Amino acid sequence: MIIFGRRIPMIFALLIWLLVWEAIGRAELLFLIPPFADVVRAMFKLLATGKFYQAVSVSFIAFSTGMMISISIGIPLGILMGRVRFIDELLGMWVNVFVSAPLTAIVPALMVLTGFGQTTVIVTVILFSVWIITLDTRAGVRNINPSLLEMGRSFGANKLQLYTKVIFKAALPEILAGLRLGLIRGVRGVIVGQLLIAIIGLGELFELYSRSFLMDRFWALVIMIFLFAYMISEAVNHLEKRIEFWASTR
Amino acid sequence: MSKYKPKTKTGLFKRIAWRVLSLVLVFGLWEFAGRKPISIIFPTFTSTMVALMNLLIDGTLLSAYAVTLVPLAIGVALVGFLGIVFGILMGLYRSFEWLTLPVFIIVQSAPMAALIPLITFLYGIGLGAKVLAVVLMAAPVIVLNSYRGIRNANPTLIQMGRSFLASRTQEIFKIILPDASGMIFAGLRLGVAAGFIGVILAELLITPTGIGDLITYYRALALYPQMFASIFSIVLFASVVVSALQRLEGILFRRQQCTS
Amino acid sequence: MQANTIQNRPIIEVKELSKTYPGRVEALRNVNLSIPRGQLTTLLGPSGCGKTTLLKIIAGLLNKTEGNVFINGQPVNGPGPERAFVFQDFALLPWCTVLRNVAFGLELRGVPGKQRNEIAMKYIDEVGLTGFEKAYPYELSGGMRQRVGLARALAVDAEILLMDEPFASVDEQTRRKFQEDLLNLLKIEKKTVVFVTHSIEEAVYVSDQVALLGPRPGRIMRVINTRLDHAENVEDIRRDQRYLNLVEDLWQILRQYLI
């Protein structure tokens, strides 16, 4: 927005919303919404407790393990689906189903199969994130200009070189887009998994704070998770922008 | 000049053959894993299907869906209308965009599920709670798609309108909105998918009714084939609905997709 | 007497026009140009010489930085009913039929449905698209789409047609046919046309005069009269020695400005 000929950065809009939040909190309109200042204070209090670090580390381990597995399955699978007809025909339908299915419903089944612990959260993360990574990778491979592959072959690239030096690189813009969405979904997977299990990690804290009406801590936790998700998404976004130039000239 | 991809009979037959093969493969693996068994809890595909049939016949599933779909429909209708209007206003007015876009940029990557425990405090455990859960999950994608549809409306078309002296109102109603309609509809489809997640999550976490409760109930009774059948049905139902919407989108907006 | 002076006066006058895009990209510098009434003037130059920028400023679609554009003596502040634009990428509404696309300019002006459809049908006929009025843009080839764009511009009955590389997205054979049809059409529809192209052959073929633009920053190098009396038969122009000489002359001038 431009006021008095000056462009005001959009970030300032967030400040306005935080002021509104503070005002609602001060006016005690809703006990759900404590003043933002209290939330910030709670944030610092949280950062000083061991329980918080324990929850964060458990959650982060689940997230990173799940994502690592998800990426190492999703990208190769997506490339295969993009290149090999029968794999695509065989699996395409399932990837498309699961990418938009309410996978939340599957978590209770995981809980009976893999227990009320970390394994279930990891599997949930994989289940939430792997499909979109696969799908976008496939789209990236499909978008490659065939003459680029012919160029690779005509200059004597072997199969391995063709996949690593041409196909993977050429599909990178879409792969990164899939990765970003996959990471966002992975964070959701951690939260949903832990909320449903309710006895580990951040899910336990959410349960604890909402049951004991500690709204300031609840919001402190929510804000930190939201910021974490946002920063991850922005980090990948930054990478995407750096290679954007080759998406247009493929 | 060809309007459509030629859909020959053999092509259709091949597609169906691949579909069937793919179903057989996955369900076969499921059956195998159930028989082996990988876990005493894991039911075979056949026992799950038998359970599904029984649930269908005795009406359990139907009444559960009746309960689940009401808040989903209300939520999607509500956020569909308000969210689209909101997104369109965001796209049309720069100052409104300035004020609201940063919030939605953060919210679109955020795990909104984290807010579900709060809903109980607002709406208890009734219909309202479920509707709110649907709204919470579906709103970001619906609003942002409408916004992007408007903001990314084809600039050449807008320029064309201006060169033929369109007023701002004509520009909005005759060019921008029709051009954005495909993207807005896509947002609605993604919103429905997100709404399913919201309503299931609400039923699992706060309001023990509907199809979500069926899952919890059979788990508590250790009736695993019934439990898996309930889960199977919701995944199947959601993907049928979402892919039907996708088909509809393809038919409605075919003209736009072919020229741009 | 007065009518005569108006007739002799250039319909478009560009005076000391400069355009700098945000980020200090200088697209045009001190451009002066007179465009005579009832003739076809081509802006010719290599990519990036600002010819489209100049055309869009004349159309009122872009703001100028300095200088002025006058149409019939009136300064330009935005688009006007006396000018109609033909877009390089057609700019057809994909959700509308050919008929509605052609009638779109009239629709925006509030002409009643029946009347505007009649007018639109006349021009659909004139550009040779009879029978396609119910088709949608995606069912047409590139050349046919541009005919729709041309019919739309003709339908609003503007004095001036502004054509921005109208045949750039069309294959060579279609383009030649289109050029011939355009010349025949202009014999019926007495219009002033400003035409942008980067093809020397096209410029010489269609124009009465060619304004040569040089790049970085865009400015007018020369204005050359290329009027061949092609009143007789448009098909003979390409064999005309004067046509061939002009093409070569223009190339000799333009090549100096290329690196």
PDB file of N, CA and C in Angstrom, chain C residues 87-152:
ATOM      1  N   PHE C  87      -4.403  -6.810 -31.015  1.00  0.00           N
ATOM      2  CA  PHE C  87      -3.321  -7.274 -30.141  1.00  0.00           C
ATOM      3  C   PHE C  87      -2.496  -8.383 -30.775  1.00  0.00           C
ATOM      4  N   GLN C  88      -1.220  -8.386 -30.434  1.00  0.00           N
ATOM      5  CA  GLN C  88      -0.324  -9.406 -30.961  1.00  0.00           C
ATOM      6  C   GLN C  88      -0.783 -10.817 -30.570  1.00  0.00           C
ATOM      7  N   ASP C  89      -1.161 -10.994 -29.295  1.00  0.00           N
ATOM      8  CA  ASP C  89      -1.625 -12.333 -28.891  1.00  0.00           C
ATOM      9  C   ASP C  89      -3.152 -12.405 -28.864  1.00  0.00           C
ATOM     10  N   PHE C  90      -3.776 -11.681 -29.745  1.00  0.00           N
ATOM     11  CA  PHE C  90      -5.209 -11.751 -30.060  1.00  0.00           C
ATOM     12  C   PHE C  90      -6.119 -11.161 -28.980  1.00  0.00           C
ATOM     13  N   ALA C  91      -5.840 -11.526 -27.677  1.00  0.00           N
ATOM     14  CA  ALA C  91      -6.673 -11.033 -26.569  1.00  0.00           C
ATOM     15  C   ALA C  91      -8.147 -11.284 -26.800  1.00  0.00           C
ATOM     16  N   LEU C  92      -8.466 -12.531 -27.152  1.00  0.00           N
ATOM     17  CA  LEU C  92      -9.876 -12.904 -27.278  1.00  0.00           C
ATOM     18  C   LEU C  92     -10.353 -13.455 -25.944  1.00  0.00           C
ATOM     19  N   LEU C  93     -11.623 -13.254 -25.635  1.00  0.00           N
ATOM     20  CA  LEU C  93     -12.183 -13.820 -24.415  1.00  0.00           C
ATOM     21  C   LEU C  93     -12.457 -15.299 -24.678  1.00  0.00           C
ATOM     22  N   PRO C  94     -11.734 -16.191 -23.983  1.00  0.00           N
ATOM     23  CA  PRO C  94     -11.856 -17.613 -24.316  1.00  0.00           C
ATOM     24  C   PRO C  94     -13.240 -18.186 -24.034  1.00  0.00           C
ATOM     25  N   TRP C  95     -13.994 -17.539 -23.127  1.00  0.00           N
ATOM     26  CA  TRP C  95     -15.299 -18.077 -22.766  1.00  0.00           C
ATOM     27  C   TRP C  95     -16.421 -17.522 -23.647  1.00  0.00           C
ATOM     28  N   CYS C  96     -16.063 -16.732 -24.642  1.00  0.00           N
ATOM     29  CA  CYS C  96     -17.090 -16.150 -25.512  1.00  0.00           C
ATOM     30  C   CYS C  96     -16.938 -16.666 -26.936  1.00  0.00           C
ATOM     31  N   THR C  97     -18.078 -16.767 -27.638  1.00  0.00           N
ATOM     32  CA  THR C  97     -18.058 -17.178 -29.041  1.00  0.00           C
ATOM     33  C   THR C  97     -17.424 -16.086 -29.895  1.00  0.00           C
ATOM     34  N   VAL C  98     -17.123 -16.434 -31.143  1.00  0.00           N
ATOM     35  CA  VAL C  98     -16.583 -15.464 -32.087  1.00  0.00           C
ATOM     36  C   VAL C  98     -17.511 -14.255 -32.172  1.00  0.00           C
ATOM     37  N   LEU C  99     -18.819 -14.528 -32.276  1.00  0.00           N
ATOM     38  CA  LEU C  99     -19.786 -13.431 -32.415  1.00  0.00           C
ATOM     39  C   LEU C  99     -19.678 -12.470 -31.236  1.00  0.00           C
ATOM     40  N   ARG C 100     -19.662 -13.030 -30.033  1.00  0.00           N
ATOM     41  CA  ARG C 100     -19.638 -12.153 -28.855  1.00  0.00           C
ATOM     42  C   ARG C 100     -18.301 -11.431 -28.739  1.00  0.00           C
ATOM     43  N   ASN C 101     -17.231 -12.120 -29.139  1.00  0.00           N
ATOM     44  CA  ASN C 101     -15.921 -11.468 -29.127  1.00  0.00           C
ATOM     45  C   ASN C 101     -15.887 -10.282 -30.077  1.00  0.00           C
ATOM     46  N   VAL C 102     -16.425 -10.485 -31.280  1.00  0.00           N
ATOM     47  CA  VAL C 102     -16.406  -9.396 -32.256  1.00  0.00           C
ATOM     48  C   VAL C 102     -17.291  -8.250 -31.772  1.00  0.00           C
ATOM     49  N   ALA C 103     -18.390  -8.592 -31.118  1.00  0.00           N
ATOM     50  CA  ALA C 103     -19.318  -7.561 -30.654  1.00  0.00           C
ATOM     51  C   ALA C 103     -18.906  -6.958 -29.317  1.00  0.00           C
ATOM     52  N   PHE C 104     -17.783  -7.428 -28.760  1.00  0.00           N
ATOM     53  CA  PHE C 104     -17.440  -7.051 -27.380  1.00  0.00           C
ATOM     54  C   PHE C 104     -17.273  -5.541 -27.185  1.00  0.00           C
ATOM     55  N   GLY C 105     -16.589  -4.906 -28.144  1.00  0.00           N
ATOM     56  CA  GLY C 105     -16.398  -3.459 -28.045  1.00  0.00           C
ATOM     57  C   GLY C 105     -17.728  -2.718 -28.028  1.00  0.00           C
ATOM     58  N   LEU C 106     -18.671  -3.215 -28.833  1.00  0.00           N
ATOM     59  CA  LEU C 106     -20.008  -2.600 -28.885  1.00  0.00           C
ATOM     60  C   LEU C 106     -20.777  -2.884 -27.605  1.00  0.00           C
ATOM     61  N   GLU C 107     -20.592  -4.115 -27.094  1.00  0.00           N
ATOM     62  CA  GLU C 107     -21.245  -4.500 -25.838  1.00  0.00           C
ATOM     63  C   GLU C 107     -20.821  -3.550 -24.716  1.00  0.00           C
ATOM     64  N   LEU C 108     -19.519  -3.248 -24.679  1.00  0.00           N
ATOM     65  CA  LEU C 108     -19.021  -2.342 -23.645  1.00  0.00           C
ATOM     66  C   LEU C 108     -19.603  -0.942 -23.804  1.00  0.00           C
ATOM     67  N   ARG C 109     -19.933  -0.584 -25.037  1.00  0.00           N
ATOM     68  CA  ARG C 109     -20.499   0.747 -25.253  1.00  0.00           C
ATOM     69  C   ARG C 109     -22.003   0.781 -25.066  1.00  0.00           C
ATOM     70  N   GLY C 110     -22.572  -0.364 -24.718  1.00  0.00           N
ATOM     71  CA  GLY C 110     -23.997  -0.399 -24.430  1.00  0.00           C
ATOM     72  C   GLY C 110     -24.897  -0.450 -25.658  1.00  0.00           C
ATOM     73  N   VAL C 111     -24.342  -0.901 -26.791  1.00  0.00           N
ATOM     74  CA  VAL C 111     -25.187  -1.072 -27.981  1.00  0.00           C
ATOM     75  C   VAL C 111     -26.111  -2.271 -27.729  1.00  0.00           C
ATOM     76  N   PRO C 112     -27.414  -2.132 -28.002  1.00  0.00           N
ATOM     77  CA  PRO C 112     -28.346  -3.235 -27.742  1.00  0.00           C
ATOM     78  C   PRO C 112     -27.970  -4.514 -28.503  1.00  0.00           C
ATOM     79  N   GLY C 113     -28.291  -5.659 -27.890  1.00  0.00           N
ATOM     80  CA  GLY C 113     -27.845  -6.950 -28.384  1.00  0.00           C
ATOM     81  C   GLY C 113     -28.086  -7.209 -29.853  1.00  0.00           C
ATOM     82  N   LYS C 114     -29.307  -6.966 -30.326  1.00  0.00           N
ATOM     83  CA  LYS C 114     -29.650  -7.316 -31.684  1.00  0.00           C
ATOM     84  C   LYS C 114     -28.810  -6.502 -32.672  1.00  0.00           C
ATOM     85  N   GLN C 115     -28.728  -5.206 -32.356  1.00  0.00           N
ATOM     86  CA  GLN C 115     -28.014  -4.291 -33.242  1.00  0.00           C
ATOM     87  C   GLN C 115     -26.525  -4.631 -33.306  1.00  0.00           C
ATOM     88  N   ARG C 116     -25.936  -4.939 -32.133  1.00  0.00           N
ATOM     89  CA  ARG C 116     -24.496  -5.198 -32.143  1.00  0.00           C
ATOM     90  C   ARG C 116     -24.185  -6.525 -32.824  1.00  0.00           C
ATOM     91  N   ASN C 117     -25.112  -7.489 -32.713  1.00  0.00           N
ATOM     92  CA  ASN C 117     -24.878  -8.749 -33.409  1.00  0.00           C
ATOM     93  C   ASN C 117     -24.931  -8.561 -34.921  1.00  0.00           C
ATOM     94  N   GLU C 118     -25.827  -7.694 -35.368  1.00  0.00           N
ATOM     95  CA  GLU C 118     -25.901  -7.425 -36.798  1.00  0.00           C
ATOM     96  C   GLU C 118     -24.600  -6.819 -37.304  1.00  0.00           C
ATOM     97  N   ILE C 119     -24.126  -5.811 -36.554  1.00  0.00           N
ATOM     98  CA  ILE C 119     -22.865  -5.168 -36.949  1.00  0.00           C
ATOM     99  C   ILE C 119     -21.735  -6.195 -36.937  1.00  0.00           C
ATOM    100  N   ALA C 120     -21.690  -6.994 -35.861  1.00  0.00           N
ATOM    101  CA  ALA C 120     -20.624  -7.979 -35.732  1.00  0.00           C
ATOM    102  C   ALA C 120     -20.655  -8.966 -36.888  1.00  0.00           C
ATOM    103  N   MET C 121     -21.858  -9.393 -37.272  1.00  0.00           N
ATOM    104  CA  MET C 121     -21.976 -10.356 -38.372  1.00  0.00           C
ATOM    105  C   MET C 121     -21.403  -9.784 -39.673  1.00  0.00           C
ATOM    106  N   LYS C 122     -21.644  -8.504 -39.866  1.00  0.00           N
ATOM    107  CA  LYS C 122     -21.140  -7.851 -41.075  1.00  0.00           C
ATOM    108  C   LYS C 122     -19.608  -7.947 -41.134  1.00  0.00           C
ATOM    109  N   TYR C 123     -18.971  -7.691 -39.984  1.00  0.00           N
ATOM    110  CA  TYR C 123     -17.507  -7.686 -40.001  1.00  0.00           C
ATOM    111  C   TYR C 123     -16.927  -9.100 -39.966  1.00  0.00           C
ATOM    112  N   ILE C 124     -17.644 -10.022 -39.337  1.00  0.00           N
ATOM    113  CA  ILE C 124     -17.217 -11.426 -39.389  1.00  0.00           C
ATOM    114  C   ILE C 124     -17.165 -11.860 -40.849  1.00  0.00           C
ATOM    115  N   ASP C 125     -18.186 -11.423 -41.574  1.00  0.00           N
ATOM    116  CA  ASP C 125     -18.255 -11.690 -42.996  1.00  0.00           C
ATOM    117  C   ASP C 125     -17.075 -11.050 -43.727  1.00  0.00           C
ATOM    118  N   GLU C 126     -16.797  -9.799 -43.389  1.00  0.00           N
ATOM    119  CA  GLU C 126     -15.765  -9.052 -44.092  1.00  0.00           C
ATOM    120  C   GLU C 126     -14.366  -9.647 -43.898  1.00  0.00           C
ATOM    121  N   VAL C 127     -14.085 -10.176 -42.709  1.00  0.00           N
ATOM    122  CA  VAL C 127     -12.759 -10.764 -42.492  1.00  0.00           C
ATOM    123  C   VAL C 127     -12.723 -12.227 -42.925  1.00  0.00           C
ATOM    124  N   GLY C 128     -13.839 -12.715 -43.467  1.00  0.00           N
ATOM    125  CA  GLY C 128     -13.841 -14.058 -44.026  1.00  0.00           C
ATOM    126  C   GLY C 128     -14.045 -15.169 -43.020  1.00  0.00           C
ATOM    127  N   LEU C 129     -14.818 -14.899 -41.977  1.00  0.00           N
ATOM    128  CA  LEU C 129     -15.052 -15.936 -40.968  1.00  0.00           C
ATOM    129  C   LEU C 129     -16.511 -16.392 -40.944  1.00  0.00           C
ATOM    130  N   THR C 130     -17.220 -16.140 -42.040  1.00  0.00           N
ATOM    131  CA  THR C 130     -18.627 -16.535 -42.090  1.00  0.00           C
ATOM    132  C   THR C 130     -18.752 -18.016 -41.749  1.00  0.00           C
ATOM    133  N   GLY C 131     -19.719 -18.340 -40.904  1.00  0.00           N
ATOM    134  CA  GLY C 131     -19.916 -19.738 -40.515  1.00  0.00           C
ATOM    135  C   GLY C 131     -19.227 -20.098 -39.224  1.00  0.00           C
ATOM    136  N   PHE C 132     -18.338 -19.213 -38.758  1.00  0.00           N
ATOM    137  CA  PHE C 132     -17.617 -19.512 -37.523  1.00  0.00           C
ATOM    138  C   PHE C 132     -18.124 -18.699 -36.341  1.00  0.00           C
ATOM    139  N   GLU C 133     -19.241 -17.971 -36.533  1.00  0.00           N
ATOM    140  CA  GLU C 133     -19.639 -17.037 -35.468  1.00  0.00           C
ATOM    141  C   GLU C 133     -19.988 -17.742 -34.161  1.00  0.00           C
ATOM    142  N   LYS C 134     -20.370 -19.024 -34.233  1.00  0.00           N
ATOM    143  CA  LYS C 134     -20.719 -19.734 -32.998  1.00  0.00           C
ATOM    144  C   LYS C 134     -19.525 -20.480 -32.400  1.00  0.00           C
ATOM    145  N   ALA C 135     -18.373 -20.436 -33.090  1.00  0.00           N
ATOM    146  CA  ALA C 135     -17.205 -21.170 -32.601  1.00  0.00           C
ATOM    147  C   ALA C 135     -16.563 -20.426 -31.434  1.00  0.00           C
ATOM    148  N   TYR C 136     -15.799 -21.165 -30.638  1.00  0.00           N
ATOM    149  CA  TYR C 136     -15.043 -20.553 -29.547  1.00  0.00           C
ATOM    150  C   TYR C 136     -13.588 -20.396 -29.978  1.00  0.00           C
ATOM    151  N   PRO C 137     -12.880 -19.441 -29.397  1.00  0.00           N
ATOM    152  CA  PRO C 137     -11.497 -19.198 -29.823  1.00  0.00           C
ATOM    153  C   PRO C 137     -10.633 -20.458 -29.858  1.00  0.00           C
ATOM    154  N   TYR C 138     -10.825 -21.375 -28.884  1.00  0.00           N
ATOM    155  CA  TYR C 138      -9.947 -22.549 -28.864  1.00  0.00           C
ATOM    156  C   TYR C 138     -10.168 -23.460 -30.055  1.00  0.00           C
ATOM    157  N   GLU C 139     -11.264 -23.256 -30.761  1.00  0.00           N
ATOM    158  CA  GLU C 139     -11.527 -24.088 -31.939  1.00  0.00           C
ATOM    159  C   GLU C 139     -10.922 -23.503 -33.212  1.00  0.00           C
ATOM    160  N   LEU C 140     -10.315 -22.314 -33.093  1.00  0.00           N
ATOM    161  CA  LEU C 140      -9.790 -21.632 -34.274  1.00  0.00           C
ATOM    162  C   LEU C 140      -8.273 -21.703 -34.328  1.00  0.00           C
ATOM    163  N   SER C 141      -7.731 -21.600 -35.541  1.00  0.00           N
ATOM    164  CA  SER C 141      -6.279 -21.521 -35.700  1.00  0.00           C
ATOM    165  C   SER C 141      -5.832 -20.095 -35.373  1.00  0.00           C
ATOM    166  N   GLY C 142      -4.509 -19.923 -35.241  1.00  0.00           N
ATOM    167  CA  GLY C 142      -3.981 -18.610 -34.893  1.00  0.00           C
ATOM    168  C   GLY C 142      -4.418 -17.521 -35.859  1.00  0.00           C
ATOM    169  N   GLY C 143      -4.349 -17.821 -37.158  1.00  0.00           N
ATOM    170  CA  GLY C 143      -4.729 -16.837 -38.160  1.00  0.00           C
ATOM    171  C   GLY C 143      -6.197 -16.444 -38.047  1.00  0.00           C
ATOM    172  N   MET C 144      -7.035 -17.452 -37.784  1.00  0.00           N
ATOM    173  CA  MET C 144      -8.462 -17.158 -37.656  1.00  0.00           C
ATOM    174  C   MET C 144      -8.731 -16.352 -36.403  1.00  0.00           C
ATOM    175  N   ARG C 145      -7.991 -16.640 -35.344  1.00  0.00           N
ATOM    176  CA  ARG C 145      -8.176 -15.871 -34.110  1.00  0.00           C
ATOM    177  C   ARG C 145      -7.857 -14.403 -34.351  1.00  0.00           C
ATOM    178  N   GLN C 146      -6.791 -14.162 -35.138  1.00  0.00           N
ATOM    179  CA  GLN C 146      -6.447 -12.768 -35.376  1.00  0.00           C
ATOM    180  C   GLN C 146      -7.484 -12.089 -36.265  1.00  0.00           C
ATOM    181  N   ARG C 147      -8.129 -12.856 -37.130  1.00  0.00           N
ATOM    182  CA  ARG C 147      -9.218 -12.267 -37.919  1.00  0.00           C
ATOM    183  C   ARG C 147     -10.347 -11.819 -36.998  1.00  0.00           C
ATOM    184  N   VAL C 148     -10.579 -12.610 -35.929  1.00  0.00           N
ATOM    185  CA  VAL C 148     -11.596 -12.202 -34.951  1.00  0.00           C
ATOM    186  C   VAL C 148     -11.171 -10.885 -34.298  1.00  0.00           C
ATOM    187  N   GLY C 149      -9.878 -10.812 -33.930  1.00  0.00           N
ATOM    188  CA  GLY C 149      -9.363  -9.593 -33.305  1.00  0.00           C
ATOM    189  C   GLY C 149      -9.516  -8.387 -34.223  1.00  0.00           C
ATOM    190  N   LEU C 150      -9.292  -8.610 -35.520  1.00  0.00           N
ATOM    191  CA  LEU C 150      -9.418  -7.528 -36.499  1.00  0.00           C
ATOM    192  C   LEU C 150     -10.876  -7.110 -36.648  1.00  0.00           C
ATOM    193  N   ALA C 151     -11.765  -8.113 -36.721  1.00  0.00           N
ATOM    194  CA  ALA C 151     -13.193  -7.811 -36.866  1.00  0.00           C
ATOM    195  C   ALA C 151     -13.693  -7.025 -35.659  1.00  0.00           C
ATOM    196  N   ARG C 152     -13.212  -7.385 -34.479  1.00  0.00           N
ATOM    197  CA  ARG C 152     -13.615  -6.679 -33.270  1.00  0.00           C
ATOM    198  C   ARG C 152     -13.206  -5.212 -33.333  1.00  0.00           C
TER     199      ARG C 152
END
